Amino acid sequence: MSEPAYSVGQALTQALPEHVARVVSTALERPADRGLAAEAADLLTKARQNSATEIDQLLGALDPSVLLSSRLHELAVDHDSRAALDVTGLNRFHWTLGTGAHGASTDAGAVREYYRLCGRWVAAASWLPAFREVEDGLPLTLQLAPDAESLRRIFPMEVRFHWVARMVLHGAADLVAEGAIDSAATPWLTRAAIDEAFDHIAEWGQEWPPSVPPLGADARHLLEFVAAPRLPGRTFETLIHDHRMDSFPLVLVQGRPVPAAQRECLLGLDTAFVSALVGRHPDVGGDVFERIVSRCLAQVLGDARELPGPLAVRLSATDGGQVDLAVCDDEVLLLGECKAYSTQRAPHTAVNAFTDTAGSVVRQLAKRLDGARSGTPLATGCGSVSPADWADLYGVGVVLTTSGGAVWDANVVRPILSNRPDTAIIPLHQLLTVAAAFPSATDLVDYLRFRDQVLSLGPVLKDEVDLFMLYRSPIRDPIMSCLRRPAPGVAHVLAPFRVTDPSVAMDEPRPSDPDTWRQRLWDVLSTDLARS
């Protein structure tokens, strides 16, 4: 695994015990010294384990009500591991405290020690992959997939925008209001409740805890729907890797919904809601996800239109032939298969879960695309249409999550998409983020085909915007030429982009038009490399 960016690496090293930090720094300076690397790995493993053991003791002593302390953030950064937590943020550690603490103590010193040890633990866990022994013949990204999945759960790696989360939830609320889906599972889901819930969560970023009026009944129902269950007795290392934070980023403390994982609440509540809905009401959740994808995609693509359902490409009299979405312009017909699953799964299984899900999606799309190309009509809610009426036909598989980054791992994606250059797999939040930059379905498909070319060349990627920024780059051709000439034993890494100013991810309004959003993405995204 490549060394973390210099400033991040410094912050993590500062949080380690002095003798461990010294060995780690020396081992990084002497990468060919295997003995030193093994010593660093051993010391880091012990530092991680010792920190976890002490944190377990604190979780057994602390009362989860400490999350309601007005001094929480002061205590959380008042220690020698502060630099590491400045890098990771406090989301995961707040959530772990809220779900796992099961004692009666509210001692400020114990709270401070909890966060200090969290900083030390994350520093050790983050550096360990740099000294991991690797096997010859097996792609490095697959060997390090469990580490990458774990670190993605702690570091805020994914580029997300609040307007996307709000748009998806508003889309679900509109479906309920229109009677288009069964509202029995979520009768409280309204646009007003969503807006009130978001406003309430944002207040916690200004004042912790905020002095605000009680939540309305519907907004409270929404936040309780995505609030985590109490998980007393679970170990720290079990909780820190627990996927439930994606579905349940809030915790209930003394009956009050607390946005412990505030970033996930503000930028990922769309994923949390759909995941929680699929977990609790699978039939309703799957239907909601399909309809949201179709509606939102048609809304963000300027000249695109959504073909009404139910949709099907029936290959025989007994074939249901279901197609989840059909979006088109005058040139391109885009057929989609949508697959949402609850994120409540065991740690370190993201790659396998993605492989199973994406494989199923691609097989389903392949049948429908091949059938449409062979002359089978597309049945819609307004009668049948001929796919031959469009010059181009393309398939998109829309999944709910990034599966720990597996969706951008060429070693995972290429076998799934083998011989299907007409198909892409992309998560919903990222799809809407980039689709809003294109004026038509034709332009989006051009990007998706370029995306497939890049993935086929096997570079290391961190996020969808890395692909989008390469697509838009004025030096795209030289970079692609470089990717096509791999050196033996060398992996190309696309410099990961991020939102330079975190407030932009929250405050950026929903795009008014594709041209403006293309320029805004170019303006607000940057890399450490670009600034150095």
CSV table of N, CA and C in Angstrom, one decimal, residues 43-197:
chain,number,residue,atom,x,y,z
A,43,LEU,N,5.4,-4.1,16.1
A,43,LEU,CA,5.1,-3.1,17.1
A,43,LEU,C,3.8,-2.4,16.8
A,44,LEU,N,3.4,-2.2,15.6
A,44,LEU,CA,2.1,-1.6,15.2
A,44,LEU,C,1.0,-2.5,15.6
A,45,THR,N,1.1,-3.8,15.4
A,45,THR,CA,0.1,-4.8,15.8
A,45,THR,C,-0.1,-4.7,17.3
A,46,LYS,N,1.0,-4.7,18.1
A,46,LYS,CA,0.8,-4.7,19.5
A,46,LYS,C,0.2,-3.3,20.0
A,47,ALA,N,0.6,-2.2,19.3
A,47,ALA,CA,0.0,-0.9,19.7
A,47,ALA,C,-1.5,-0.9,19.4
A,48,ARG,N,-1.9,-1.5,18.3
A,48,ARG,CA,-3.3,-1.5,18.0
A,48,ARG,C,-4.0,-2.4,19.0
A,49,GLN,N,-3.5,-3.6,19.3
A,49,GLN,CA,-4.2,-4.5,20.2
A,49,GLN,C,-4.3,-3.9,21.6
A,50,ASN,N,-3.2,-3.3,22.1
A,50,ASN,CA,-3.2,-2.8,23.4
A,50,ASN,C,-4.2,-1.6,23.5
A,51,SER,N,-4.2,-0.8,22.5
A,51,SER,CA,-5.2,0.3,22.5
A,51,SER,C,-6.6,-0.2,22.5
A,52,ALA,N,-6.9,-1.2,21.7
A,52,ALA,CA,-8.2,-1.8,21.6
A,52,ALA,C,-8.7,-2.4,23.0
A,53,THR,N,-7.7,-3.1,23.6
A,53,THR,CA,-8.0,-3.7,24.9
A,53,THR,C,-8.4,-2.6,26.0
A,54,GLU,N,-7.6,-1.5,26.0
A,54,GLU,CA,-7.9,-0.4,26.9
A,54,GLU,C,-9.2,0.3,26.6
A,55,ILE,N,-9.5,0.4,25.3
A,55,ILE,CA,-10.8,1.0,24.9
A,55,ILE,C,-12.0,0.2,25.3
A,56,ASP,N,-11.8,-1.2,25.2
A,56,ASP,CA,-12.9,-2.1,25.6
A,56,ASP,C,-13.2,-1.8,27.1
A,57,GLN,N,-12.2,-1.6,27.9
A,57,GLN,CA,-12.4,-1.4,29.3
A,57,GLN,C,-13.2,-0.1,29.5
A,58,LEU,N,-12.8,0.9,28.8
A,58,LEU,CA,-13.5,2.2,28.9
A,58,LEU,C,-15.0,2.1,28.4
A,59,LEU,N,-15.2,1.4,27.4
A,59,LEU,CA,-16.6,1.2,26.9
A,59,LEU,C,-17.4,0.5,28.0
A,60,GLY,N,-16.8,-0.4,28.7
A,60,GLY,CA,-17.5,-1.0,29.8
A,60,GLY,C,-17.8,-0.1,31.0
A,61,ALA,N,-17.0,1.0,31.1
A,61,ALA,CA,-17.2,1.9,32.2
A,61,ALA,C,-18.0,3.1,31.9
A,62,LEU,N,-17.9,3.6,30.7
A,62,LEU,CA,-18.6,4.9,30.3
A,62,LEU,C,-20.1,4.7,30.1
A,63,ASP,N,-20.8,5.8,30.4
A,63,ASP,CA,-22.3,5.8,30.1
A,63,ASP,C,-22.4,6.5,28.8
A,64,PRO,N,-23.2,6.0,27.9
A,64,PRO,CA,-23.4,6.6,26.6
A,64,PRO,C,-23.9,8.0,26.6
A,65,SER,N,-24.5,8.4,27.8
A,65,SER,CA,-25.0,9.8,27.9
A,65,SER,C,-23.9,10.8,27.8
A,66,VAL,N,-22.6,10.4,27.8
A,66,VAL,CA,-21.5,11.4,27.7
A,66,VAL,C,-21.6,12.0,26.3
A,67,LEU,N,-22.2,11.4,25.3
A,67,LEU,CA,-22.4,12.0,24.0
A,67,LEU,C,-23.2,13.2,24.1
A,68,LEU,N,-23.9,13.5,25.1
A,68,LEU,CA,-24.8,14.7,25.2
A,68,LEU,C,-24.0,15.8,26.0
A,69,SER,N,-22.8,15.5,26.4
A,69,SER,CA,-22.0,16.5,27.1
A,69,SER,C,-21.6,17.7,26.2
A,70,SER,N,-21.8,18.9,26.7
A,70,SER,CA,-21.4,20.1,25.9
A,70,SER,C,-19.9,20.2,25.8
A,71,ARG,N,-19.1,19.4,26.6
A,71,ARG,CA,-17.7,19.4,26.6
A,71,ARG,C,-17.1,18.3,25.7
A,72,LEU,N,-18.0,17.5,25.0
A,72,LEU,CA,-17.5,16.3,24.3
A,72,LEU,C,-16.4,16.6,23.3
A,73,HIS,N,-16.6,17.6,22.4
A,73,HIS,CA,-15.6,17.9,21.4
A,73,HIS,C,-14.3,18.4,22.0
A,74,GLU,N,-14.4,19.2,23.1
A,74,GLU,CA,-13.3,19.7,23.8
A,74,GLU,C,-12.4,18.5,24.3
A,75,LEU,N,-13.1,17.6,25.0
A,75,LEU,CA,-12.4,16.4,25.5
A,75,LEU,C,-11.9,15.5,24.4
A,76,ALA,N,-12.6,15.4,23.3
A,76,ALA,CA,-12.2,14.5,22.2
A,76,ALA,C,-10.9,14.9,21.6
A,77,VAL,N,-10.5,16.1,21.7
A,77,VAL,CA,-9.2,16.6,21.0
A,77,VAL,C,-8.2,17.1,22.0
A,78,ASP,N,-8.4,16.9,23.3
A,78,ASP,CA,-7.5,17.5,24.3
A,78,ASP,C,-6.5,16.4,24.7
A,79,HIS,N,-5.6,15.9,23.8
A,79,HIS,CA,-4.7,14.8,24.1
A,79,HIS,C,-3.6,14.8,23.0
A,80,ASP,N,-2.6,13.9,23.2
A,80,ASP,CA,-1.5,13.8,22.3
A,80,ASP,C,-1.8,13.0,21.0
A,81,SER,N,-3.0,12.5,20.9
A,81,SER,CA,-3.4,11.8,19.6
A,81,SER,C,-4.3,12.7,18.8
A,82,ARG,N,-4.4,13.9,19.1
A,82,ARG,CA,-5.3,14.8,18.5
A,82,ARG,C,-5.1,14.8,17.0
A,83,ALA,N,-3.8,14.9,16.5
A,83,ALA,CA,-3.5,15.0,15.1
A,83,ALA,C,-4.2,13.9,14.3
A,84,ALA,N,-4.2,12.7,14.8
A,84,ALA,CA,-4.8,11.6,14.1
A,84,ALA,C,-6.3,11.7,13.9
A,85,LEU,N,-6.9,12.2,15.0
A,85,LEU,CA,-8.4,12.4,14.9
A,85,LEU,C,-8.8,13.6,14.1
A,86,ASP,N,-7.8,14.6,14.0
A,86,ASP,CA,-8.1,15.7,13.0
A,86,ASP,C,-8.2,15.2,11.6
A,87,VAL,N,-7.4,14.1,11.3
A,87,VAL,CA,-7.4,13.6,10.0
A,87,VAL,C,-8.7,12.7,9.7
A,88,THR,N,-9.0,11.9,10.7
A,88,THR,CA,-10.1,11.0,10.5
A,88,THR,C,-11.5,11.6,10.7
A,89,GLY,N,-11.5,12.6,11.6
A,89,GLY,CA,-12.8,13.1,12.1
A,89,GLY,C,-13.3,12.2,13.2
A,90,LEU,N,-14.3,12.6,13.9
A,90,LEU,CA,-14.8,11.9,15.1
A,90,LEU,C,-16.0,11.0,14.9
A,91,ASN,N,-16.5,11.0,13.7
A,91,ASN,CA,-17.7,10.3,13.4
A,91,ASN,C,-17.8,8.8,13.9
A,92,ARG,N,-16.8,8.0,13.4
A,92,ARG,CA,-16.8,6.6,13.8
A,92,ARG,C,-16.6,6.4,15.3
A,93,PHE,N,-15.9,7.3,15.9
A,93,PHE,CA,-15.6,7.1,17.3
A,93,PHE,C,-16.7,7.5,18.2
A,94,HIS,N,-17.4,8.6,17.8
A,94,HIS,CA,-18.7,9.0,18.5
A,94,HIS,C,-19.7,7.8,18.4
A,95,TRP,N,-19.8,7.2,17.2
A,95,TRP,CA,-20.8,6.2,16.9
A,95,TRP,C,-20.5,5.0,17.8
A,96,THR,N,-19.2,4.6,17.8
A,96,THR,CA,-18.8,3.4,18.6
A,96,THR,C,-19.1,3.6,20.1
A,97,LEU,N,-18.8,4.8,20.6
A,97,LEU,CA,-19.1,5.2,22.0
A,97,LEU,C,-20.6,5.1,22.2
A,98,GLY,N,-21.4,5.7,21.3
A,98,GLY,CA,-22.9,5.7,21.5
A,98,GLY,C,-23.5,4.3,21.5
A,99,THR,N,-23.0,3.4,20.7
A,99,THR,CA,-23.6,2.1,20.5
A,99,THR,C,-23.0,1.1,21.5
A,100,GLY,N,-21.7,1.3,21.9
A,100,GLY,CA,-21.0,0.2,22.6
A,100,GLY,C,-20.8,0.5,24.1
A,101,ALA,N,-20.9,1.8,24.5
A,101,ALA,CA,-20.7,2.1,25.9
A,101,ALA,C,-21.9,1.5,26.8
A,102,HIS,N,-21.5,0.9,27.9
A,102,HIS,CA,-22.6,0.3,28.7
A,102,HIS,C,-22.3,0.4,30.2
A,103,GLY,N,-21.6,1.4,30.6
A,103,GLY,CA,-21.3,1.6,32.0
A,103,GLY,C,-22.1,2.8,32.6
A,104,ALA,N,-21.7,3.3,33.7
A,104,ALA,CA,-22.4,4.4,34.4
A,104,ALA,C,-21.5,5.7,34.6
A,105,SER,N,-20.3,5.6,34.2
A,105,SER,CA,-19.4,6.7,34.5
A,105,SER,C,-19.5,7.8,33.4
A,106,THR,N,-19.5,9.1,33.9
A,106,THR,CA,-19.4,10.3,33.0
A,106,THR,C,-18.2,11.0,33.3
A,107,ASP,N,-17.1,10.4,33.8
A,107,ASP,CA,-15.9,11.0,34.2
A,107,ASP,C,-15.2,11.6,32.9
A,108,ALA,N,-14.9,12.9,33.0
A,108,ALA,CA,-14.3,13.6,31.9
A,108,ALA,C,-12.9,13.0,31.5
A,109,GLY,N,-12.2,12.6,32.5
A,109,GLY,CA,-10.9,12.0,32.2
A,109,GLY,C,-11.0,10.7,31.4
A,110,ALA,N,-12.0,9.9,31.7
A,110,ALA,CA,-12.2,8.7,31.0
A,110,ALA,C,-12.6,9.0,29.6
A,111,VAL,N,-13.4,10.0,29.4
A,111,VAL,CA,-13.9,10.3,28.0
A,111,VAL,C,-12.6,10.8,27.2
A,112,ARG,N,-11.8,11.6,27.8
A,112,ARG,CA,-10.6,12.1,27.1
A,112,ARG,C,-9.7,10.9,26.7
A,113,GLU,N,-9.6,10.0,27.7
A,113,GLU,CA,-8.7,8.8,27.4
A,113,GLU,C,-9.3,7.9,26.3
A,114,TYR,N,-10.6,7.8,26.3
A,114,TYR,CA,-11.2,7.0,25.2
A,114,TYR,C,-10.8,7.6,23.8
A,115,TYR,N,-10.9,8.9,23.6
A,115,TYR,CA,-10.6,9.4,22.3
A,115,TYR,C,-9.0,9.4,22.1
A,116,ARG,N,-8.2,9.6,23.1
A,116,ARG,CA,-6.8,9.5,23.0
A,116,ARG,C,-6.4,8.1,22.4
A,117,LEU,N,-7.0,7.1,23.0
A,117,LEU,CA,-6.7,5.7,22.6
A,117,LEU,C,-7.2,5.4,21.2
A,118,CYS,N,-8.4,6.0,20.9
A,118,CYS,CA,-8.9,5.9,19.5
A,118,CYS,C,-7.9,6.4,18.5
A,119,GLY,N,-7.3,7.6,18.8
A,119,GLY,CA,-6.3,8.2,17.9
A,119,GLY,C,-5.1,7.3,17.8
A,120,ARG,N,-4.7,6.7,18.9
A,120,ARG,CA,-3.5,5.8,18.8
A,120,ARG,C,-3.9,4.5,18.0
A,121,TRP,N,-5.1,4.0,18.3
A,121,TRP,CA,-5.5,2.8,17.5
A,121,TRP,C,-5.5,3.0,16.0
A,122,VAL,N,-6.1,4.2,15.6
A,122,VAL,CA,-6.3,4.4,14.2
A,122,VAL,C,-4.9,4.7,13.5
A,123,ALA,N,-4.0,5.3,14.3
A,123,ALA,CA,-2.6,5.5,13.7
A,123,ALA,C,-2.0,4.1,13.5
A,124,ALA,N,-2.0,3.2,14.4
A,124,ALA,CA,-1.4,1.9,14.3
A,124,ALA,C,-2.1,1.1,13.1
A,125,ALA,N,-3.4,1.1,13.1
A,125,ALA,CA,-4.2,0.4,12.1
A,125,ALA,C,-3.9,1.0,10.7
A,126,SER,N,-3.7,2.3,10.6
A,126,SER,CA,-3.5,2.9,9.3
A,126,SER,C,-2.1,2.6,8.7
A,127,TRP,N,-1.1,2.5,9.6
A,127,TRP,CA,0.3,2.3,9.1
A,127,TRP,C,0.5,0.8,8.8
A,128,LEU,N,-0.2,-0.1,9.5
A,128,LEU,CA,0.1,-1.5,9.3
A,128,LEU,C,0.1,-2.0,7.9
A,129,PRO,N,-0.8,-1.6,7.0
A,129,PRO,CA,-0.8,-2.1,5.6
A,129,PRO,C,0.5,-1.8,4.9
A,130,ALA,N,1.2,-0.7,5.3
A,130,ALA,CA,2.4,-0.3,4.6
A,130,ALA,C,3.5,-1.4,4.8
A,131,PHE,N,3.4,-2.2,5.9
A,131,PHE,CA,4.4,-3.2,6.2
A,131,PHE,C,3.9,-4.6,6.0
A,132,ARG,N,2.7,-4.8,5.4
A,132,ARG,CA,2.1,-6.1,5.2
A,132,ARG,C,2.9,-6.9,4.2
A,133,GLU,N,3.2,-8.2,4.5
A,133,GLU,CA,3.8,-9.1,3.5
A,133,GLU,C,2.8,-9.4,2.4
A,134,VAL,N,3.3,-9.3,1.2
A,134,VAL,CA,2.4,-9.5,0.1
A,134,VAL,C,2.8,-10.8,-0.7
A,135,GLU,N,1.9,-11.4,-1.3
A,135,GLU,CA,2.1,-12.7,-2.0
A,135,GLU,C,2.4,-12.4,-3.5
A,136,ASP,N,3.3,-13.1,-4.1
A,136,ASP,CA,3.5,-12.9,-5.5
A,136,ASP,C,2.4,-13.6,-6.3
A,137,GLY,N,2.0,-12.9,-7.4
A,137,GLY,CA,1.0,-13.5,-8.3
A,137,GLY,C,-0.4,-13.1,-8.0
A,138,LEU,N,-0.7,-12.5,-6.8
A,138,LEU,CA,-2.1,-12.1,-6.5
A,138,LEU,C,-2.1,-10.6,-6.5
A,139,PRO,N,-3.1,-10.0,-7.2
A,139,PRO,CA,-3.1,-8.5,-7.3
A,139,PRO,C,-3.1,-7.9,-5.9
A,140,LEU,N,-2.2,-6.8,-5.8
A,140,LEU,CA,-2.0,-6.2,-4.5
A,140,LEU,C,-3.3,-5.6,-4.0
A,141,THR,N,-4.2,-5.1,-4.9
A,141,THR,CA,-5.4,-4.5,-4.4
A,141,THR,C,-6.3,-5.5,-3.7
A,142,LEU,N,-6.3,-6.7,-4.2
A,142,LEU,CA,-7.1,-7.8,-3.6
A,142,LEU,C,-6.6,-8.2,-2.3
A,143,GLN,N,-5.2,-8.3,-2.2
A,143,GLN,CA,-4.6,-8.7,-1.0
A,143,GLN,C,-4.9,-7.6,0.1
A,144,LEU,N,-4.9,-6.4,-0.3
A,144,LEU,CA,-5.1,-5.3,0.7
A,144,LEU,C,-6.6,-4.9,0.8
A,145,ALA,N,-7.5,-5.6,0.2
A,145,ALA,CA,-8.9,-5.2,0.2
A,145,ALA,C,-9.5,-5.1,1.6
A,146,PRO,N,-9.2,-6.1,2.5
A,146,PRO,CA,-9.7,-5.9,3.9
A,146,PRO,C,-9.2,-4.6,4.6
A,147,ASP,N,-7.9,-4.3,4.4
A,147,ASP,CA,-7.4,-3.1,5.0
A,147,ASP,C,-8.0,-1.9,4.4
A,148,ALA,N,-8.2,-1.9,3.0
A,148,ALA,CA,-8.8,-0.7,2.4
A,148,ALA,C,-10.2,-0.5,2.8
A,149,GLU,N,-11.0,-1.6,3.0
A,149,GLU,CA,-12.3,-1.5,3.4
A,149,GLU,C,-12.4,-0.9,4.8
A,150,SER,N,-11.5,-1.4,5.7
A,150,SER,CA,-11.5,-0.9,7.1
A,150,SER,C,-11.2,0.6,7.1
A,151,LEU,N,-10.2,1.0,6.4
A,151,LEU,CA,-9.8,2.4,6.4
A,151,LEU,C,-10.8,3.3,5.8
A,152,ARG,N,-11.5,2.8,4.8
A,152,ARG,CA,-12.6,3.6,4.2
A,152,ARG,C,-13.8,3.8,5.2
A,153,ARG,N,-13.9,2.9,6.2
A,153,ARG,CA,-14.9,3.1,7.2
A,153,ARG,C,-14.5,4.2,8.2
A,154,ILE,N,-13.3,4.5,8.3
A,154,ILE,CA,-12.8,5.5,9.3
A,154,ILE,C,-12.4,6.8,8.7
A,155,PHE,N,-11.7,6.8,7.5
A,155,PHE,CA,-11.3,8.0,6.9
A,155,PHE,C,-12.5,8.5,5.9
A,156,PRO,N,-12.7,9.8,5.9
A,156,PRO,CA,-13.8,10.3,5.0
A,156,PRO,C,-13.3,10.3,3.5
A,157,MET,N,-13.2,9.2,2.8
A,157,MET,CA,-12.6,9.1,1.5
A,157,MET,C,-13.6,9.5,0.4
A,158,GLU,N,-14.9,9.1,0.5
A,158,GLU,CA,-15.8,9.3,-0.6
A,158,GLU,C,-16.2,10.7,-0.8
A,159,VAL,N,-16.2,11.2,-2.0
A,159,VAL,CA,-16.7,12.5,-2.3
A,159,VAL,C,-18.2,12.5,-2.4
A,160,ARG,N,-18.9,13.2,-1.5
A,160,ARG,CA,-20.3,13.2,-1.5
A,160,ARG,C,-20.8,14.7,-1.4
A,161,PHE,N,-22.1,14.9,-1.9
A,161,PHE,CA,-22.7,16.2,-1.8
A,161,PHE,C,-24.0,16.1,-1.2
A,162,HIS,N,-24.3,17.1,-0.4
A,162,HIS,CA,-25.6,17.1,0.4
A,162,HIS,C,-26.8,17.1,-0.6
A,163,TRP,N,-26.7,17.9,-1.7
A,163,TRP,CA,-27.8,18.0,-2.6
A,163,TRP,C,-28.3,16.7,-3.1
A,164,VAL,N,-27.3,15.8,-3.3
A,164,VAL,CA,-27.7,14.5,-3.8
A,164,VAL,C,-28.5,13.7,-2.8
A,165,ALA,N,-28.0,13.7,-1.5
A,165,ALA,CA,-28.7,13.0,-0.5
A,165,ALA,C,-30.1,13.5,-0.3
A,166,ARG,N,-30.3,14.9,-0.4
A,166,ARG,CA,-31.6,15.5,-0.2
A,166,ARG,C,-32.5,15.1,-1.4
A,167,MET,N,-31.9,15.1,-2.6
A,167,MET,CA,-32.7,14.8,-3.8
A,167,MET,C,-33.2,13.4,-3.8
A,168,VAL,N,-32.4,12.5,-3.3
A,168,VAL,CA,-32.8,11.1,-3.3
A,168,VAL,C,-34.0,10.9,-2.3
A,169,LEU,N,-33.8,11.5,-1.1
A,169,LEU,CA,-34.8,11.3,-0.1
A,169,LEU,C,-36.1,12.1,-0.5
A,170,HIS,N,-36.0,13.2,-1.1
A,170,HIS,CA,-37.2,13.9,-1.6
A,170,HIS,C,-37.9,13.0,-2.7
A,171,GLY,N,-37.1,12.3,-3.5
A,171,GLY,CA,-37.7,11.5,-4.5
A,171,GLY,C,-38.5,10.4,-3.9
A,172,ALA,N,-38.0,9.8,-2.8
A,172,ALA,CA,-38.7,8.7,-2.0
A,172,ALA,C,-40.0,9.3,-1.4
A,173,ALA,N,-39.9,10.5,-0.9
A,173,ALA,CA,-41.1,11.1,-0.3
A,173,ALA,C,-42.2,11.4,-1.3
A,174,ASP,N,-41.7,11.8,-2.5
A,174,ASP,CA,-42.7,12.1,-3.6
A,174,ASP,C,-43.4,10.8,-4.0
A,175,LEU,N,-42.7,9.7,-4.0
A,175,LEU,CA,-43.3,8.4,-4.4
A,175,LEU,C,-44.4,8.0,-3.4
A,176,VAL,N,-44.1,8.3,-2.1
A,176,VAL,CA,-45.1,8.0,-1.1
A,176,VAL,C,-46.3,8.9,-1.2
A,177,ALA,N,-46.1,10.2,-1.5
A,177,ALA,CA,-47.2,11.2,-1.6
A,177,ALA,C,-48.0,10.8,-2.8
A,178,GLU,N,-47.4,10.3,-3.9
A,178,GLU,CA,-48.2,10.0,-5.1
A,178,GLU,C,-48.9,8.7,-5.0
A,179,GLY,N,-48.6,7.9,-4.0
A,179,GLY,CA,-49.2,6.6,-3.9
A,179,GLY,C,-48.5,5.6,-4.8
A,180,ALA,N,-47.3,5.9,-5.3
A,180,ALA,CA,-46.6,5.1,-6.3
A,180,ALA,C,-46.0,3.9,-5.6
A,181,ILE,N,-45.8,3.9,-4.3
A,181,ILE,CA,-45.2,2.8,-3.6
A,181,ILE,C,-46.1,2.6,-2.3
A,182,ASP,N,-45.9,1.5,-1.7
A,182,ASP,CA,-46.7,1.2,-0.5
A,182,ASP,C,-46.1,2.0,0.6
A,183,SER,N,-46.9,2.9,1.2
A,183,SER,CA,-46.5,3.8,2.2
A,183,SER,C,-46.6,3.3,3.7
A,184,ALA,N,-47.1,2.0,3.8
A,184,ALA,CA,-47.3,1.5,5.1
A,184,ALA,C,-46.0,1.4,5.9
A,185,ALA,N,-44.9,1.2,5.3
A,185,ALA,CA,-43.6,1.1,6.0
A,185,ALA,C,-43.1,2.5,6.4
A,186,THR,N,-43.4,3.5,5.7
A,186,THR,CA,-42.8,4.9,5.9
A,186,THR,C,-43.9,6.0,5.8
A,187,PRO,N,-45.0,5.9,6.5
A,187,PRO,CA,-46.0,6.9,6.4
A,187,PRO,C,-45.6,8.3,6.8
A,188,TRP,N,-44.5,8.4,7.5
A,188,TRP,CA,-44.0,9.7,8.0
A,188,TRP,C,-43.0,10.3,7.1
A,189,LEU,N,-42.7,9.7,5.9
A,189,LEU,CA,-41.7,10.2,5.0
A,189,LEU,C,-42.3,11.3,4.1
A,190,THR,N,-42.0,12.5,4.5
A,190,THR,CA,-42.5,13.7,3.7
A,190,THR,C,-41.3,14.6,3.4
A,191,ARG,N,-41.5,15.5,2.4
A,191,ARG,CA,-40.5,16.5,2.2
A,191,ARG,C,-40.2,17.3,3.4
A,192,ALA,N,-41.3,17.7,4.0
A,192,ALA,CA,-41.2,18.6,5.2
A,192,ALA,C,-40.4,17.9,6.3
A,193,ALA,N,-40.7,16.6,6.5
A,193,ALA,CA,-40.0,15.9,7.6
A,193,ALA,C,-38.5,15.7,7.2
A,194,ILE,N,-38.2,15.5,6.0
A,194,ILE,CA,-36.8,15.4,5.5
A,194,ILE,C,-36.0,16.7,5.8
A,195,ASP,N,-36.6,17.8,5.4
A,195,ASP,CA,-36.0,19.1,5.5
A,195,ASP,C,-35.8,19.4,7.0
A,196,GLU,N,-36.8,19.1,7.8
A,196,GLU,CA,-36.7,19.4,9.3
A,196,GLU,C,-35.6,18.5,9.9
A,197,ALA,N,-35.5,17.2,9.4
A,197,ALA,CA,-34.5,16.3,10.0
A,197,ALA,C,-33.1,16.8,9.6
